[in-house]
Amino acid sequence: MNFSEVFKLSSLLCKFSPDGKYLASCVQYRLVVRDVNTLQILQLYTCLDQIQHIEWSADSLFILCAMYKRGLVQVWSLEQPEWHCKIDEGSAGLVASCWSPDGRHILNTTEFHLRITVWSLCTKSVSYIKYPKACLQGITFTRDGRYMALAERRDCKDYVSIFVCSDWQLLRHFDTDTQDLTGIEWAPNGCVLAVWDTCLEYKILLYSLDGRLLSAYSAYEWSLGIKSVAWSPSSQFLAVGSYDGKVRILNHVTWKMITEFGHPATINNPKTVVYKEAQKSPQLGLGCLSFPPPGAGAGPLPSSESKFSLQTLKPVTDRANPKIGIGMLAFSPDSYFLATRNDNTPNAVWVWDIQKLRLFAVLEQLSPVRTFQWDPQQPRLAICTGGSRLYLWSPAGCMSVQVPGEGDFAVLSLCWHLSGDSMALLSKDHVCLCFLETEAAVSTACRQLGGHT
Amino acid sequence: MGDWMTVTDRGLSSESKSISQYTSEIKMSPSSLYSQQVLCSSIPLSKNVHSFFSAFCTEDNIEQSVSYLDQELTTFGFPSLYEESKGKETKRELNIVAVLNCMNELLVLQRKNLLAQENVETQNLKLGSDMDHLQSCYSKLKEQLETSRREMIGLQERDRQLQCKNRNLHQLLKNEKDEVQKLQNIIASRATQYNHDMKRKEREYNKLKERLHQLVMNKKDKKIAMDILNYVGRADGKRGSWRTGKTEARNEDEMYKILLNDYEYRQKQILMENAELKKVLQQMKKEMISLLSPQKKKPRERVDDSTGTVISDVEEDAGELSRESMWDLSCETVREQLTNSIRKQWRILKSHVEKLDNQVSKVHLEGFNDEDVISRQDHEQETEKLELEIQQCKEMIKTQQQLLQQLATACDDDTTSLLRDCYLLEEKERLKEEWSLFKEQKKNFERERRSFTEAAIRLGLERKAFEEERASWLKQQFLNMTTFDHQNSENVKLFSAFSGSSDRDNLTVHSRQPQKKPHSVSNGSPVCMSKLTKSLPASPSTSDFCQTRSCISEHSSINVLNITPEEIKPNQVGGECTNQKWSVASRPGSQEGCYSGCSLTYTNSHVEKDDLP
């Protein structure tokens, strides 16, 4: 495992281009585009203000930089550095900006969700979509980029509009049987739309592309409901994480629950491997790559004891957004594993075996898990906890790597490169690329940790 | 009891009255007959008789007392004490006979009464003890009753308390339920309230939004604009098209196409899955049938009613199964048949398995008695034991080896002896060969001897003939006494002739030897032997036959001992025998014999060593 030198970064804005060739990062009001392999600066763009959001177009030709405070979006072309485009939303304000899947339209959401403006880079045409709903996940595109689903709110009722992205024509418009729609998400095959209700009510609805209601599912009533939703890449499963600390897996044939995964604080099953990060005396060797010696770092717990209890957080019940329930959910790219985090055991990541529908492994870290992300190519999970270590889990085992560098490189976020060979580790104001070895090397490294089951 | 006491009191005070009273009482209370009798007889008689007599009759009042007695007796039904009087004036005479009779009768009565009293007393005692017993029983029972009553009361109390508690709990539950209901109602009302408020707020919000929208959007805001260097081409290279009804229709078409594709894909997947499942099912069915068919006859014999019909179905199904095309039919037509047949077979299998299970459990139960079936535990124990034994044996071997090594290193004498043994073995080998050679020679000698004896016999015969000849010749000589000189010359001539012929000389030598034969046979061979042994450089013994002989016997005995313990006996029997045996033992390959001998000596020596301490 190798690490690149550290680059400056602000507001955690760093993204690989969709084709995997470039890396865009922001430093205040500058946008830096580097080559992924050489890490040399290819382009440097200067925006009008501090950048708050960047996004690559799907064809990796353009990057949009949003400056919400100023209500501005600036678009840069990689091919023509002199080309520029500036979209000013004026007094309407701007709260969100994103590309359409074709990479030629920009969707800007104005303040107070008054409307969504669709700006085209090809023509002068500007489209407006009224009544977008102010919710967590109100816009979703199908993976093939053909359709966009948008959550709307009119007359105190929730609606979903499906647009054809090629000409922004409204394809379907239907009301949903929800109190207060919170999120929508297309299945990866683009034929089923999952719609879930506010956390006050456990309700998830499944709509076909043509607007038919396929199924509705509700696990319980009178309690806080859905917190997170994730489709499996195969579109076969829909994992629904809720405030009761359970993940329910729905199948794509009957849309009924196959199983539910509880997240108890004590793990009784001796088959489950529990990796517990152990405190280690601070290392003196600076700047050198450090594999934790056996017995330190994220080593597996000797499974002699049948019970293992996780550190739990007592949630404050009288505050909004209590820290309970399944806040994060992610399927591995091959749909074989599901990683979850229960927010009242924030230090632990649970990995579930979807083939056998059982708990596979639990990783307990010393500090709360910030982010985890699956390798796009293989079942390998990268975890960061805001410390200077990067944790990797694969079915073969678990390892932790100290990010080298002067001082602590607190990894707040990470994102994988398309190939799964490298990833960008983001700290508060730095970014560092981590190049992984081939799988064989990694597995041997894992074995070096010793005693992994 | 009370009655009895009072009666005695009265009886003591006045006898006469009491008696009458008693009699009356007898009638009144026949139940207390015994007690009455006791009163009648015992009390007045036993207690008061004496004083009565002392005071009753004196010298003065004989007359009165007699008359009184008479009166009394007559009242009791006795005959009068007086003689029948002829007249009133005449003084009645005391009839002695009557008196005596009366007295006798009284005495008899007394005795009877005493007896009765005794009886009654014993009875009384018995009854009293019975009474006591009953009383104690009664008291005990009373106590028991009391305790049980108390217990009952306690239980009742507890029951009451529990009921009370239960009622309370019910009440609480009800309250809680009410509470829950109330809370739910509150929640619901709050929810509706909240929703209502939300809606109101949202409406207001919407109004504001609308207003804002109007204010912000309708006013020609110069700022809302896109500043672009030049428009870029579309990603697909096409030009944008106008929105028309056509495009709408096309979009619809496309959407449905996507949906259809998806459904088709899913259908294909499901079909594939179905096909695979069918395959599995088919295989399972086949296997089931093949599994069940050999047992068809057995269960039919056993349980005709239950499985017989089903089995026939199985056969039918087996027939059906051969038609593979069935599987390609759509599920609806086949489903029922298939599921039914599978179900039936499954049932059979299940029953069969259950039967087997039962049998197994039975066998398991009987397993301890049954010796034919080795239970797993026994098996394991046995193997364990065997393993232990192997271990022990291994250890033994190891220790033996160690000891051997120790022996080899520590006890040099032993080793030398062993080595010598080895040498001796070799030597013996050689000796054995020599022995056989010698034997052959001996045989030759014997043959020669035989020929010699034969020759000697012949010679003897010839001699006889010669002597006869000579006798006849001498006779002739005597007959011819006339010429003595002539006779002497003849004699000389004979002797010269004798010495002159070498054949004759040889013959005499040989003929002399057979005479010594009994000695020479035993003597000659050892000499030969000793000569042979002399030629061997390694032999410890030198020339003396006796020494070698003893040595051989010693060594041979040792060796034989070492080679096989069975040969000890023959060895003990005789030297000749041992020699033979020894040769036999060492015949198959001299080296091998040696080795085996060596190894055996090792083991034997160790065994001996082990035995020593």
mmCIF file of C-alpha atoms in Angstrom, chain B residues 271 274-276 278-279 282 320-335 338:
data_model
loop_
_atom_site.group_PDB
_atom_site.id
_atom_site.type_symbol
_atom_site.label_atom_id
_atom_site.label_comp_id
_atom_site.label_asym_id
_atom_site.label_seq_id
_atom_site.Cartn_x
_atom_site.Cartn_y
_atom_site.Cartn_z
ATOM 1 C CA LEU B 271 -38.033 -19.852 -16.160
ATOM 2 C CA ASN B 274 -38.006 -23.149 -12.576
ATOM 3 C CA ALA B 275 -36.284 -25.464 -14.971
ATOM 4 C CA GLU B 276 -33.513 -26.021 -12.525
ATOM 5 C CA LYS B 278 -37.832 -29.044 -11.892
ATOM 6 C CA LYS B 279 -34.659 -30.856 -12.669
ATOM 7 C CA GLN B 282 -37.227 -34.877 -11.024
ATOM 8 C CA GLU B 320 -45.584 -41.510 -15.573
ATOM 9 C CA LEU B 321 -42.166 -40.282 -14.838
ATOM 10 C CA SER B 322 -40.767 -42.069 -17.799
ATOM 11 C CA ARG B 323 -42.591 -39.624 -19.946
ATOM 12 C CA GLU B 324 -40.050 -36.903 -19.853
ATOM 13 C CA SER B 325 -42.225 -34.625 -21.851
ATOM 14 C CA MET B 326 -44.360 -34.156 -18.822
ATOM 15 C CA TRP B 327 -41.786 -31.843 -17.428
ATOM 16 C CA ASP B 328 -42.019 -29.530 -20.318
ATOM 17 C CA LEU B 329 -45.706 -29.030 -19.890
ATOM 18 C CA SER B 330 -46.815 -25.910 -18.205
ATOM 19 C CA CYS B 331 -46.960 -26.045 -14.506
ATOM 20 C CA GLU B 332 -50.711 -25.833 -14.144
ATOM 21 C CA THR B 333 -51.435 -29.133 -15.799
ATOM 22 C CA VAL B 334 -48.714 -31.021 -14.090
ATOM 23 C CA ARG B 335 -48.568 -29.233 -10.850
ATOM 24 C CA LEU B 338 -46.549 -33.646 -9.408
#
